[in-house]
mmCIF file of C-alpha atoms and ligand atoms in Angstrom:
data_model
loop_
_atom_site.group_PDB
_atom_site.id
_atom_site.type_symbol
_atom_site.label_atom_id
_atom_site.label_comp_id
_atom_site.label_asym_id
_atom_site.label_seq_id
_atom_site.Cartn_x
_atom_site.Cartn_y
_atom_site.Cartn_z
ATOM 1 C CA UNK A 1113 115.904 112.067 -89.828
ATOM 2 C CA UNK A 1114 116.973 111.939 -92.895
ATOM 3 C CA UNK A 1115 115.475 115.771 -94.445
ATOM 4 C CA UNK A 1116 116.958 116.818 -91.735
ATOM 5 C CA UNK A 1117 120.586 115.946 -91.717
ATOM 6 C CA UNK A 1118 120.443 117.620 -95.471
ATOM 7 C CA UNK A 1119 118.485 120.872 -94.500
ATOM 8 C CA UNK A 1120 119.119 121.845 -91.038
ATOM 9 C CA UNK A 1121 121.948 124.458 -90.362
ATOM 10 C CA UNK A 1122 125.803 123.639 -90.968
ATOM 11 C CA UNK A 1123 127.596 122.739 -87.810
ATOM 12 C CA UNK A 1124 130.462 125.367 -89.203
ATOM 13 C CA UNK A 1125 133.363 125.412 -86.262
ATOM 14 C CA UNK A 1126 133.490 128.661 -84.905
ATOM 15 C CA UNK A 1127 137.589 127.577 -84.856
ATOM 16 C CA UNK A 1128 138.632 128.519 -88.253
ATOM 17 C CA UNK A 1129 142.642 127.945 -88.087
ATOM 18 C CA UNK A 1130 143.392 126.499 -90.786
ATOM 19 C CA UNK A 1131 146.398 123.438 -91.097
ATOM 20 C CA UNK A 1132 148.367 122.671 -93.255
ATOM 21 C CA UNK A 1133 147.324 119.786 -95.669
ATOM 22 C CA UNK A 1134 149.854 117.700 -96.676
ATOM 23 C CA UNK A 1135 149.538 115.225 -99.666
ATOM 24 C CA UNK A 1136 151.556 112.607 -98.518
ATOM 25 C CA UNK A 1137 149.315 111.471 -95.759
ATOM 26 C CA UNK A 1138 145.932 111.890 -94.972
ATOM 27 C CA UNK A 1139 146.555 113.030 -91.674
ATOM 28 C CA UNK A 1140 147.749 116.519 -91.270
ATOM 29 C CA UNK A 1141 149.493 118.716 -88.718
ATOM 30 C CA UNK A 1142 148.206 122.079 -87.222
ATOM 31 C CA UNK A 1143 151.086 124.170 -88.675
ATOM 32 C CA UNK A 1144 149.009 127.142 -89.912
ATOM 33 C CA UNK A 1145 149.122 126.886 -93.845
ATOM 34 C CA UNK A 1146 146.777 127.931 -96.635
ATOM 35 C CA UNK A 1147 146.225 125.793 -99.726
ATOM 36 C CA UNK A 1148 145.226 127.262 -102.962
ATOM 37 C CA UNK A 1149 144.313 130.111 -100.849
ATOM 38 C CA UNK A 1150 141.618 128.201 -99.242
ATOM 39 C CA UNK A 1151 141.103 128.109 -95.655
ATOM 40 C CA UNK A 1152 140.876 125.048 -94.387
ATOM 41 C CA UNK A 1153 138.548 124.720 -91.326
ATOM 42 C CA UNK A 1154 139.459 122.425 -88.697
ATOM 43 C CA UNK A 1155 137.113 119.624 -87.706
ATOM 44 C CA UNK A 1156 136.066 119.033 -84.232
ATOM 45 C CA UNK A 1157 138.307 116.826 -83.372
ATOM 46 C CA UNK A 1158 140.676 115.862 -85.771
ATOM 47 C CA UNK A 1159 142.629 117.867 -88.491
ATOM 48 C CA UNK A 1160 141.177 117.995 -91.783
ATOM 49 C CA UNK A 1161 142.318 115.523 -94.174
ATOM 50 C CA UNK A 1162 143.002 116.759 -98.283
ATOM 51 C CA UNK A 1163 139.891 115.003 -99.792
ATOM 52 C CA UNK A 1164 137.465 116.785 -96.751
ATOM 53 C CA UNK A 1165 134.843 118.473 -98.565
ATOM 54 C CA UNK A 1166 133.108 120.810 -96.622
ATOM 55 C CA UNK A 1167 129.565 120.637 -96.972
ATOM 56 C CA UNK A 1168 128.829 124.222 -97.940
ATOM 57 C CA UNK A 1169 130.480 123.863 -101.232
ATOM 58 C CA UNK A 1170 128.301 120.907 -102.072
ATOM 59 C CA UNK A 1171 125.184 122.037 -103.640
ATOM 60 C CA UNK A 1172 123.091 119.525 -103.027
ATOM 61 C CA UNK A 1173 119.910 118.413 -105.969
ATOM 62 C CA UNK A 1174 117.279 115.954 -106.717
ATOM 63 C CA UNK A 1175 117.225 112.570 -104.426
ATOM 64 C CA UNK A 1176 118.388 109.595 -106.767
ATOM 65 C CA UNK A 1177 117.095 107.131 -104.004
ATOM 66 C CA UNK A 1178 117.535 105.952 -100.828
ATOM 67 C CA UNK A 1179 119.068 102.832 -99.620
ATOM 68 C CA UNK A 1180 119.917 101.384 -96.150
ATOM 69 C CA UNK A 1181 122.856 103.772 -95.437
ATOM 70 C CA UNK A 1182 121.082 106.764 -96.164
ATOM 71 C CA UNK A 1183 119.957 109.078 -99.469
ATOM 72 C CA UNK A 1184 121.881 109.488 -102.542
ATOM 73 C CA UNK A 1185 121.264 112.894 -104.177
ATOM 74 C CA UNK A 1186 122.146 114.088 -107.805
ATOM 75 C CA UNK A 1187 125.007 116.963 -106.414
ATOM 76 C CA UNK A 1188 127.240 119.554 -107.662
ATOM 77 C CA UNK A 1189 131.091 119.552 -107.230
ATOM 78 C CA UNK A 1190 132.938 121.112 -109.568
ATOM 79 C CA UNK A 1191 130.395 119.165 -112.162
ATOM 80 C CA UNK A 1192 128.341 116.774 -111.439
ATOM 81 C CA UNK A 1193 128.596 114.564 -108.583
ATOM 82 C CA UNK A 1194 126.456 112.084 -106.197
ATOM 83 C CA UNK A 1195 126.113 112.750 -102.351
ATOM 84 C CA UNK A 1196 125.396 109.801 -100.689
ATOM 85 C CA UNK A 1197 123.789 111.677 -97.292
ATOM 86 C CA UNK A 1198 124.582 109.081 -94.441
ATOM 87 C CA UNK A 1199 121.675 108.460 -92.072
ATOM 88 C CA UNK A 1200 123.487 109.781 -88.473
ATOM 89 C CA UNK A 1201 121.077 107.878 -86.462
ATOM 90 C CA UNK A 1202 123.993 104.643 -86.409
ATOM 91 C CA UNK A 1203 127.166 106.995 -86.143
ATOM 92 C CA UNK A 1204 126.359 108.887 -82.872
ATOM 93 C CA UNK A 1205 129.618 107.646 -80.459
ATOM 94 C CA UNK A 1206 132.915 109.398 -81.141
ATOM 95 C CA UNK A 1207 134.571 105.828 -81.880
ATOM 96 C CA UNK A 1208 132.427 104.315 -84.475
ATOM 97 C CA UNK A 1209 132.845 108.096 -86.102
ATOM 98 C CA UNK A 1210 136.641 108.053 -86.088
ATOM 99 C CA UNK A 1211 136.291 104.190 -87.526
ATOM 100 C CA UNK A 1212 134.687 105.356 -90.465
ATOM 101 C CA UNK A 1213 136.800 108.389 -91.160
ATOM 102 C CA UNK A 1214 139.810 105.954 -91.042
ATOM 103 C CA UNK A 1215 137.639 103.312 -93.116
ATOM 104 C CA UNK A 1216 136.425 105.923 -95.640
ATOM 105 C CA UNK A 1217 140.321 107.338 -95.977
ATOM 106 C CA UNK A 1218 141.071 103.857 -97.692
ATOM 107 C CA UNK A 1219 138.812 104.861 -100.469
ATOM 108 C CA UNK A 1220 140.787 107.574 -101.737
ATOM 109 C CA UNK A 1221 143.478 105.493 -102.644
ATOM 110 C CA UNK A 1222 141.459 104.039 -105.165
ATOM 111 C CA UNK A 1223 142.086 104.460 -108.435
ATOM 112 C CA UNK A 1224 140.673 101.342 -111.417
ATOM 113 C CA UNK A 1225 138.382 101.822 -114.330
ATOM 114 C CA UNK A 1226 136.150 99.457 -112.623
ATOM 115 C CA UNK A 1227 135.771 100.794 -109.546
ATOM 116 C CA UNK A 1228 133.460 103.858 -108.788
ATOM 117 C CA UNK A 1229 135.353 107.339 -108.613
ATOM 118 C CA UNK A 1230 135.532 108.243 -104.585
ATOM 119 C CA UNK A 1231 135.931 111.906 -104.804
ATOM 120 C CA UNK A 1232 136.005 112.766 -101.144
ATOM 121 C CA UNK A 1233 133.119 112.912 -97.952
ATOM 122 C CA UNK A 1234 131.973 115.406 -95.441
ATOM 123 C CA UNK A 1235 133.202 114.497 -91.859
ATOM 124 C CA UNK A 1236 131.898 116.977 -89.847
ATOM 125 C CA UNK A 1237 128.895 115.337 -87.772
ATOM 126 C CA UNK A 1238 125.852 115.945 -88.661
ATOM 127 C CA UNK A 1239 126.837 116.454 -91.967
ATOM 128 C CA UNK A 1240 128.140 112.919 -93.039
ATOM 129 C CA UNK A 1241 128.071 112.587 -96.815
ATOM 130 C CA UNK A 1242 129.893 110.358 -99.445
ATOM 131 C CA UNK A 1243 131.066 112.110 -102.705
ATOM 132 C CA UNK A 1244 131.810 110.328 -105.796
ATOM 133 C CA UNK A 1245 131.110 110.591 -109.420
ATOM 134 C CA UNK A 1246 127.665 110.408 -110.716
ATOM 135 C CA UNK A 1247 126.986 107.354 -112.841
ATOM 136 C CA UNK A 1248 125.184 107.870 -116.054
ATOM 137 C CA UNK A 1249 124.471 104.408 -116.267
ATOM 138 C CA UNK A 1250 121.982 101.692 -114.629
ATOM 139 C CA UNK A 1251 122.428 98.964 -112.187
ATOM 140 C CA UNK A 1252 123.303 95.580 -113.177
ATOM 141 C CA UNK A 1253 120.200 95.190 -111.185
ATOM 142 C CA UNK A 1254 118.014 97.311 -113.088
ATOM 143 C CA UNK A 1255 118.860 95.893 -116.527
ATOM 144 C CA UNK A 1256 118.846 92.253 -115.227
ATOM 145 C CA UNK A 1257 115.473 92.244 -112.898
ATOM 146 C CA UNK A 1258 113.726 95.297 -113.734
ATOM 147 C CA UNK A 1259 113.884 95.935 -117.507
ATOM 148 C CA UNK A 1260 114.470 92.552 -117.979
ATOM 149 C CA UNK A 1261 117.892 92.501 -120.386
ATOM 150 C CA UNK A 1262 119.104 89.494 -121.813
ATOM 151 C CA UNK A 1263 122.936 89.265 -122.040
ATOM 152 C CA UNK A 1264 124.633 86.942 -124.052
ATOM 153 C CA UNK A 1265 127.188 84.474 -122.997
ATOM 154 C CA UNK A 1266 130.159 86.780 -124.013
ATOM 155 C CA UNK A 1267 128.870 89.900 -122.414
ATOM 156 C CA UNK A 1268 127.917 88.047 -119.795
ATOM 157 C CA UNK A 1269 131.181 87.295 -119.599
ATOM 158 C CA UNK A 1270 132.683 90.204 -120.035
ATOM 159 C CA UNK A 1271 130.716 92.047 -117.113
ATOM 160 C CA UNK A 1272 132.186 89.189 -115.399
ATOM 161 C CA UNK A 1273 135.504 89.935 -115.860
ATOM 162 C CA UNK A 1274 135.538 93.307 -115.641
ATOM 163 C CA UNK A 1275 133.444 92.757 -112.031
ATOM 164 C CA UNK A 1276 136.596 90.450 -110.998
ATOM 165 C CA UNK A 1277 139.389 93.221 -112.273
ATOM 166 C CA UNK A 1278 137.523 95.537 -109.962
ATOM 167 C CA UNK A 1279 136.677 93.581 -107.030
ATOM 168 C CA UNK A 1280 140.883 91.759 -107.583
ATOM 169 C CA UNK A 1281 141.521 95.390 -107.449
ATOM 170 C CA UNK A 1282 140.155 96.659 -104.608
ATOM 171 C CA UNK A 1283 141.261 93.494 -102.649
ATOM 172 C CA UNK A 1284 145.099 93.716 -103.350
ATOM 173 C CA UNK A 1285 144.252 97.221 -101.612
ATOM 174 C CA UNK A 1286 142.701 95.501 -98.466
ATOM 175 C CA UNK A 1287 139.573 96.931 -99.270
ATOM 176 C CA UNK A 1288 136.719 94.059 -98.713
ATOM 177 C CA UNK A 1289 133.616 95.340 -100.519
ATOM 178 C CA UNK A 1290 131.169 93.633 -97.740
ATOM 179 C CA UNK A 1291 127.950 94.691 -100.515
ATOM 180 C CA UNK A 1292 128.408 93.303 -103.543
ATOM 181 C CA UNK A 1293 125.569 92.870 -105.532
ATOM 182 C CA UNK A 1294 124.127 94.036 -108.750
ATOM 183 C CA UNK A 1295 122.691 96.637 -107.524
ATOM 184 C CA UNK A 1296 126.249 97.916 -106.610
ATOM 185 C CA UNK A 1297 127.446 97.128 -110.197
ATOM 186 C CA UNK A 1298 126.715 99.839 -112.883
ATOM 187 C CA UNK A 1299 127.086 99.300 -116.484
ATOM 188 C CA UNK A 1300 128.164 102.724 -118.074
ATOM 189 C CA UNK A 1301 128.243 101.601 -121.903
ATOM 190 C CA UNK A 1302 129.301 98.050 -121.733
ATOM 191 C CA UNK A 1303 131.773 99.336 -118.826
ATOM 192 C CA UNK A 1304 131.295 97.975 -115.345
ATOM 193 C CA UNK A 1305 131.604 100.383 -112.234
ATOM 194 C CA UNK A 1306 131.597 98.904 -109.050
ATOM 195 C CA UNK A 1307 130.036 100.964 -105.839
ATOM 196 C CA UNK A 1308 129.237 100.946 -102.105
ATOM 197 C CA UNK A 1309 132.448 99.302 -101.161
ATOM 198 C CA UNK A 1310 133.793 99.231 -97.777
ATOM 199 C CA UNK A 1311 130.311 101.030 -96.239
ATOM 200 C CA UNK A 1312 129.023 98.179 -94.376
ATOM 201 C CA UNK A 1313 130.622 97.436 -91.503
ATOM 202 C CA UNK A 1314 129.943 101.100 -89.250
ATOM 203 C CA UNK A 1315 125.854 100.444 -90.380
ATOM 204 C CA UNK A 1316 123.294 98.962 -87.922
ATOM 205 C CA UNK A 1317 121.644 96.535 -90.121
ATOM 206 C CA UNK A 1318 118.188 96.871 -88.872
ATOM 207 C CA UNK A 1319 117.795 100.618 -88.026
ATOM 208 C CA UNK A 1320 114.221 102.247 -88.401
ATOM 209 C CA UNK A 1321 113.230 98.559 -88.889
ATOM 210 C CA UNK A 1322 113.320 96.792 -85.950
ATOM 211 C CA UNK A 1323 110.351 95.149 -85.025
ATOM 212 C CA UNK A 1324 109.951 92.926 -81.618
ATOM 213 C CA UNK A 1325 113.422 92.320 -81.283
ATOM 214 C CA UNK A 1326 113.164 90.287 -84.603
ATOM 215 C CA UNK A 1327 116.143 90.681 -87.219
ATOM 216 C CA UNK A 1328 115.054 92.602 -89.895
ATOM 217 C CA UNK A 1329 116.572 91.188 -93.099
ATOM 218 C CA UNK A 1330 116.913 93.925 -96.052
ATOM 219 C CA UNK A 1331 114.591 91.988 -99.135
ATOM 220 C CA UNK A 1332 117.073 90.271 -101.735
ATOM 221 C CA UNK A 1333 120.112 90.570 -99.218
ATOM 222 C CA UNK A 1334 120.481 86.689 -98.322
ATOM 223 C CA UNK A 1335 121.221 85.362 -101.590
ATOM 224 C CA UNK A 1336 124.668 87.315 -101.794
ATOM 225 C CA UNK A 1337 125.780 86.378 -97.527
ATOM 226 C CA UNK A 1338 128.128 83.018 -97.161
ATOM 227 C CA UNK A 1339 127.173 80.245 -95.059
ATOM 228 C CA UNK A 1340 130.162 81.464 -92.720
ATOM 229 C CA UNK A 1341 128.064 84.964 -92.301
ATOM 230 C CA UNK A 1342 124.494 83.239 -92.194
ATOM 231 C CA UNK A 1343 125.062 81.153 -89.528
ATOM 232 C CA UNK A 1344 126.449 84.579 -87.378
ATOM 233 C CA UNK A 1345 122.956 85.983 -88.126
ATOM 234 C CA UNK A 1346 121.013 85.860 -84.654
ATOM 235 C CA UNK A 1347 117.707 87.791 -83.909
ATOM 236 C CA UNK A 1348 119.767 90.752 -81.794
ATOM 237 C CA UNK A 1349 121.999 91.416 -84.704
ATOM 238 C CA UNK A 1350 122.832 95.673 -84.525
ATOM 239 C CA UNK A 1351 126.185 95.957 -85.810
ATOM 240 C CA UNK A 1352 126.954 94.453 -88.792
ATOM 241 C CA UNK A 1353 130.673 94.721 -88.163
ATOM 242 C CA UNK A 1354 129.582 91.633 -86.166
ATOM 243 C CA UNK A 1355 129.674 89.825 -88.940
ATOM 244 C CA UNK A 1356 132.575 87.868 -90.522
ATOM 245 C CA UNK A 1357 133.425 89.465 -93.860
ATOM 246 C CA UNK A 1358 136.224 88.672 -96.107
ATOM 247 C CA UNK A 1359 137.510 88.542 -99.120
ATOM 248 C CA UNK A 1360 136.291 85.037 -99.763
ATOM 249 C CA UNK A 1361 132.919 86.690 -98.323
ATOM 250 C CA UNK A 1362 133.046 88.740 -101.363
ATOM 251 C CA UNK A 1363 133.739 86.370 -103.666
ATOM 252 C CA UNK A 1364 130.575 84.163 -102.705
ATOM 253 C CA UNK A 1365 128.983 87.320 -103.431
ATOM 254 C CA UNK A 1366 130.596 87.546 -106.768
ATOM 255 C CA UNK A 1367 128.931 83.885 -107.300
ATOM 256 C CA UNK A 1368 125.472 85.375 -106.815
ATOM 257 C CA UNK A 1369 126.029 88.190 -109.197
ATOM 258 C CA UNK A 1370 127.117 85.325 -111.720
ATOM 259 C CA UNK A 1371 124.194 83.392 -111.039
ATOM 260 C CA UNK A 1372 121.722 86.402 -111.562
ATOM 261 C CA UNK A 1373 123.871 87.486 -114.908
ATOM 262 C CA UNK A 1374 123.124 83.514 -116.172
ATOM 263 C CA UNK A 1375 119.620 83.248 -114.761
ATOM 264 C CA UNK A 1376 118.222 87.251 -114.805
ATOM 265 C CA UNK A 1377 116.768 85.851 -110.960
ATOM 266 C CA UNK A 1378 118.276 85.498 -107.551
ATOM 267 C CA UNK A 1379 119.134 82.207 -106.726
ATOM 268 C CA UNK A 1380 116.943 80.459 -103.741
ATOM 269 C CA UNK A 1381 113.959 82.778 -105.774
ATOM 270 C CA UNK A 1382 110.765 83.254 -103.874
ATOM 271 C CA UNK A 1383 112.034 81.593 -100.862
ATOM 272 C CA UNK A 1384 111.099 82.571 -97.372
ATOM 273 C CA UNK A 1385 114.738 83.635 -95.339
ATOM 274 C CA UNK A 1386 114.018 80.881 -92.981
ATOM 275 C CA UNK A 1387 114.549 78.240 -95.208
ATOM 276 C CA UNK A 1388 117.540 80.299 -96.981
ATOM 277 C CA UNK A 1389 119.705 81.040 -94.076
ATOM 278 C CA UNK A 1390 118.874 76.814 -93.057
ATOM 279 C CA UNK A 1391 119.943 75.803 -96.432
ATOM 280 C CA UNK A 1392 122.997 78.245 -96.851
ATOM 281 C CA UNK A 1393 124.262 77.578 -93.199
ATOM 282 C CA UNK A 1394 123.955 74.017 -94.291
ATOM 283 C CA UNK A 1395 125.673 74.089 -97.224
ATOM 284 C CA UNK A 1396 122.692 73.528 -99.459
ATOM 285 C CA UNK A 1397 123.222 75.072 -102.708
ATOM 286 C CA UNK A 1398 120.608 76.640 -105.380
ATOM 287 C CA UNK A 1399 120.415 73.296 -108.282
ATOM 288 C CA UNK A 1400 121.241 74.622 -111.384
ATOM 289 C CA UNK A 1401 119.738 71.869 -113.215
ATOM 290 C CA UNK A 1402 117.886 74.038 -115.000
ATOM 291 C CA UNK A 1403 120.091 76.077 -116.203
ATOM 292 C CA UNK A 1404 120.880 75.708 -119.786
ATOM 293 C CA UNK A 1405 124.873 76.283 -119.372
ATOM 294 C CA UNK A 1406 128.566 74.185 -119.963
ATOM 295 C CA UNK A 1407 130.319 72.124 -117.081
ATOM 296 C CA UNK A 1408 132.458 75.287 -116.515
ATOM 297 C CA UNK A 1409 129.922 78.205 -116.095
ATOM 298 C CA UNK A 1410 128.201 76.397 -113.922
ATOM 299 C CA UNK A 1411 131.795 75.360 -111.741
ATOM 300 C CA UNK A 1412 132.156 79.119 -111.713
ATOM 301 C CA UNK A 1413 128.959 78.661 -109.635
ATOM 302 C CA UNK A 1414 129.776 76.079 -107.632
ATOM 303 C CA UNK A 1415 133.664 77.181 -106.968
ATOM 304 C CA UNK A 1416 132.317 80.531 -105.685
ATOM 305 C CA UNK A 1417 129.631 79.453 -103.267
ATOM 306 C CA UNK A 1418 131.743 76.565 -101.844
ATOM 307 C CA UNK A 1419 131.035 76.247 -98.499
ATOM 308 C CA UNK A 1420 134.234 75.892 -96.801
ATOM 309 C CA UNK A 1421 135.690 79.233 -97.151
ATOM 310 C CA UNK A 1422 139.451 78.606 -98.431
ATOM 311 C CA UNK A 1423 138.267 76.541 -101.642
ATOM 312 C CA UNK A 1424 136.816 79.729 -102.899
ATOM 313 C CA UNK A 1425 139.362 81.029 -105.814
ATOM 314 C CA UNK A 1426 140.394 85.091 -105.429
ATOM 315 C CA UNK A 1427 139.418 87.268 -107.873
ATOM 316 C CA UNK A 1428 142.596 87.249 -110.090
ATOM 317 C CA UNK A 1429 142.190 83.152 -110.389
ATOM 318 C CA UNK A 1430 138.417 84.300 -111.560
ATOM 319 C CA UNK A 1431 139.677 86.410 -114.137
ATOM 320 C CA UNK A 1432 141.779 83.353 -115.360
ATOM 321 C CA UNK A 1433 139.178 81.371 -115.029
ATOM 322 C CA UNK A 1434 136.716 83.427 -116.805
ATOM 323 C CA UNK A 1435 139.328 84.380 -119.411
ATOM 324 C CA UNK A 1436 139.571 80.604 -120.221
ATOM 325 C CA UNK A 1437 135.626 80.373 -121.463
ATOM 326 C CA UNK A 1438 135.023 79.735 -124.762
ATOM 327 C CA UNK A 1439 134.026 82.117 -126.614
ATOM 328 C CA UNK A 1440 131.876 82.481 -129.446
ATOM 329 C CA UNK A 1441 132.664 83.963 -132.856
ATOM 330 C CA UNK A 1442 130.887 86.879 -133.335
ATOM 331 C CA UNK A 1443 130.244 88.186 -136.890
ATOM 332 C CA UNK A 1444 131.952 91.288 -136.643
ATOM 333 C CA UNK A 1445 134.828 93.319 -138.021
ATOM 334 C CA UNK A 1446 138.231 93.179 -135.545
ATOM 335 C CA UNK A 1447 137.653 97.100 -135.426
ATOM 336 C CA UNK A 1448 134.643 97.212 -134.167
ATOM 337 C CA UNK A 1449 134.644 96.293 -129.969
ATOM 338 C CA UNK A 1450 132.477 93.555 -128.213
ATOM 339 C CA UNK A 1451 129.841 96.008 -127.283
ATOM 340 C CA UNK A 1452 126.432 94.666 -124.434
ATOM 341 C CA UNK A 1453 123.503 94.032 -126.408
ATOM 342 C CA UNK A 1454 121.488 97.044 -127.843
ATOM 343 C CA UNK A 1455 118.838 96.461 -125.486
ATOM 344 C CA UNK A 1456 121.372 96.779 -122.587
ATOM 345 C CA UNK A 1457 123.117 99.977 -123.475
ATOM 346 C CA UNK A 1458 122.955 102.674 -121.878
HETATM 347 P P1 LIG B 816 121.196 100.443 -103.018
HETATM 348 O O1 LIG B 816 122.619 100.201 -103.423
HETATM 349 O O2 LIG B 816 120.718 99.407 -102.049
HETATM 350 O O3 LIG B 816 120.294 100.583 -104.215
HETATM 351 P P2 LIG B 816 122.057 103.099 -102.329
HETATM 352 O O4 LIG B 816 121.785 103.943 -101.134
HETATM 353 O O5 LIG B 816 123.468 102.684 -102.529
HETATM 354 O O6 LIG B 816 121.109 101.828 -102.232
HETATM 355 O O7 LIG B 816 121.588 103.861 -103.615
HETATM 356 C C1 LIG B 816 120.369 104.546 -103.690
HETATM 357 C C2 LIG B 816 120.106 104.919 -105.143
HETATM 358 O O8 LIG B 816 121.103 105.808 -105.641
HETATM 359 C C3 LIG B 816 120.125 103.703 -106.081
HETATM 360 O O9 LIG B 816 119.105 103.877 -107.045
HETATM 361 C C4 LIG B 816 121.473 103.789 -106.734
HETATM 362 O O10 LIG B 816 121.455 103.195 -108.009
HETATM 363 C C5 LIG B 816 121.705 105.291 -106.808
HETATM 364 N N1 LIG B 816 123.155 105.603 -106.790
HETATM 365 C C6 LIG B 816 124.046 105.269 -105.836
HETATM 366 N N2 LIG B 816 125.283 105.707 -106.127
HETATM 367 C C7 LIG B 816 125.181 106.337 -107.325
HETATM 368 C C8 LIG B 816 126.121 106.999 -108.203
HETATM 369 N N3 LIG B 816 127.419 107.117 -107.902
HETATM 370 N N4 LIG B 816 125.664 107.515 -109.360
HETATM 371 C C9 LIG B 816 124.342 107.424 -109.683
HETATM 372 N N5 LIG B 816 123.418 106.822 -108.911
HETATM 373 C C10 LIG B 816 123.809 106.284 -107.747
HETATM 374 MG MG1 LIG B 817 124.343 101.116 -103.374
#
């Protein structure tokens, strides 16, 4: 239950030795030490690593929303931050636990403009919670599908771009993203920051949803999974670390997020998932005959949702790629920056 995992009482150790946190690695030994005067508790079974947060200091506001991993709340961390409260109900054995603490340590080592500030998490079970930096800005999602914003061809690509600088970024870390999608993308003025990354893999797809053993498929999720990852769909799907992601995984992902930038709608639109996971695992492609767009926006397209994985380009030939555009003159003084359009500012 979700309330509860935010509400109920803190599972405080009644072991309060406190270790010795060392910067140089996440892991730390028991030598008794005290940091900045604080007291470090230990966790139940491992030593507490330096960007633990205990959940006491978190105050804890307003729910933003809820998405398939849990709630996000508006918090407070020394300013403001959001919580992203992880539904337990997926992380009960020890092993998938100590999986994502090792998964989640990757994300402190990232550090881009692009990429969503990961500020540290809450480890102690039942108290599993994400922290990162709140975004003042909307979704790519929100501005393309909800309110409707038209983008240009430059900002388009520019969002682009900076989506590839991010994504290239977090690759050359070995972090696959496994989620992209625009409503993973926020645009803080004219500035893409990428979220969720890395998440995926420790979450039961279907959980709360499963109805007669059928595989419950998350609305607008199809459009952004490769034909390699469709075809690995099968009715008594749990674990979606089942399922092959990659790099190039991402990338097809990337395509989608291009597609809905150049077409404000999700390709294979108003399609029932039968006949999207048939033509994907096929190798049937949205037809972009209708979309008003040169030879080499709509390769973009077709490079990123190849079928076969290894003819998919990486994210640093995308920003080449992307780079090498034309681009259109705009009327505008060379002090004044390409900004998004008015009506997509935030
Ligand atoms: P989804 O990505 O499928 O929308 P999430 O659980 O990731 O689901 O997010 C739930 C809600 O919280 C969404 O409205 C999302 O935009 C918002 N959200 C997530 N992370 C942040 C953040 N760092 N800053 C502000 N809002 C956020
Ligand atoms: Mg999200």
């Amino acid at each position: 239950d979700r309330t509860a995992s935010v509400s109920g009482s803190a599972s405080t150790d009644s072991d309060k030795t406190p270790v010795r946190v060392d910067s140089q690695d996440s892991q730390v030994s028991d030598t008794e030490t005290i940091t900045d005067g604080h007291r470090w508790p230990r966790q139940n079974s491992m030593s507490m690593r330096e960007w633990d947060i205990p959940f006491e200091e978190l105050k804890i506001g307003e729910v933003i929303g809820t998405g398939r991993f849990g709630t996000v709340y508006r918090g407070c961390w020394h300013g403001d931050v959001a919580v992203k409260v992880l539904n337990m109900s997926y992380l009960k054995d020890e092993q998938t636990l100590e999986q994502f603490r090792n998964e989640v340590s990757t994300f402190r080592k990232t550090r881009h403009e692009n990429v969503i500030l990961f500020m540290g998490a809450c480890m102690q079970p039942p108290k599993l919670a994400i922290v990162t930096s709140l975004s003042k800005g909307m979704t790519l999602y929100t501005h393309i599908h909800l309110r409707k914003d038209k983008f240009n061809m430059n900002k388009t690509t520019i969002v682009a771009q900076q989506i590839s600088q991010g994504m290239g970024y977090l690759h050359a870390r070995g972090i696959v993203h496994k989620d992209l999608k625009s409503k993973n993308i926020f645009l803080e003025n004219g500035k893409v920051v990428i979220t969720d990354f890395g998440l995926f893999s420790v979450t039961k797809l279907c959980f709360g949803n499963r109805k007669n053993d059928s595989l419950w498929i998350p609305p607008g999720w199809l459009c952004y999974l490769s034909p390699e990852i469709i075809k690995k769909l099968h009715a008594h799907q749990l674990h979606a670390e089942e399922l092959p992601f990659s790099k190039s995984s991402d990338v097809y992902a990337f395509g989608t997020v291009w597609y809905e930038l150049l077409c404000s709608e999700w390709p294979f639109k108003s399609q029932p998932p039968e006949a999207i996971i048939w033509q994907v695992g096929k190798g049937v492609k949205q037809p972009l005959a209708n979309l008003q767009a040169s030879r080499d926006v709509k390769d973009i397209l077709m490079l990123c949702w190849s079928f076969r994985e290894e003819d998919r380009p990486d994210f640093i030939r995308l920003v080449n790629i992307l780079d090498k555009l034309p681009k259109k003159r705009l009327a505008r003084s060379p002090s004044h920056p390409i900004h998004l359009s008015r009506s997509a500012e935030s």
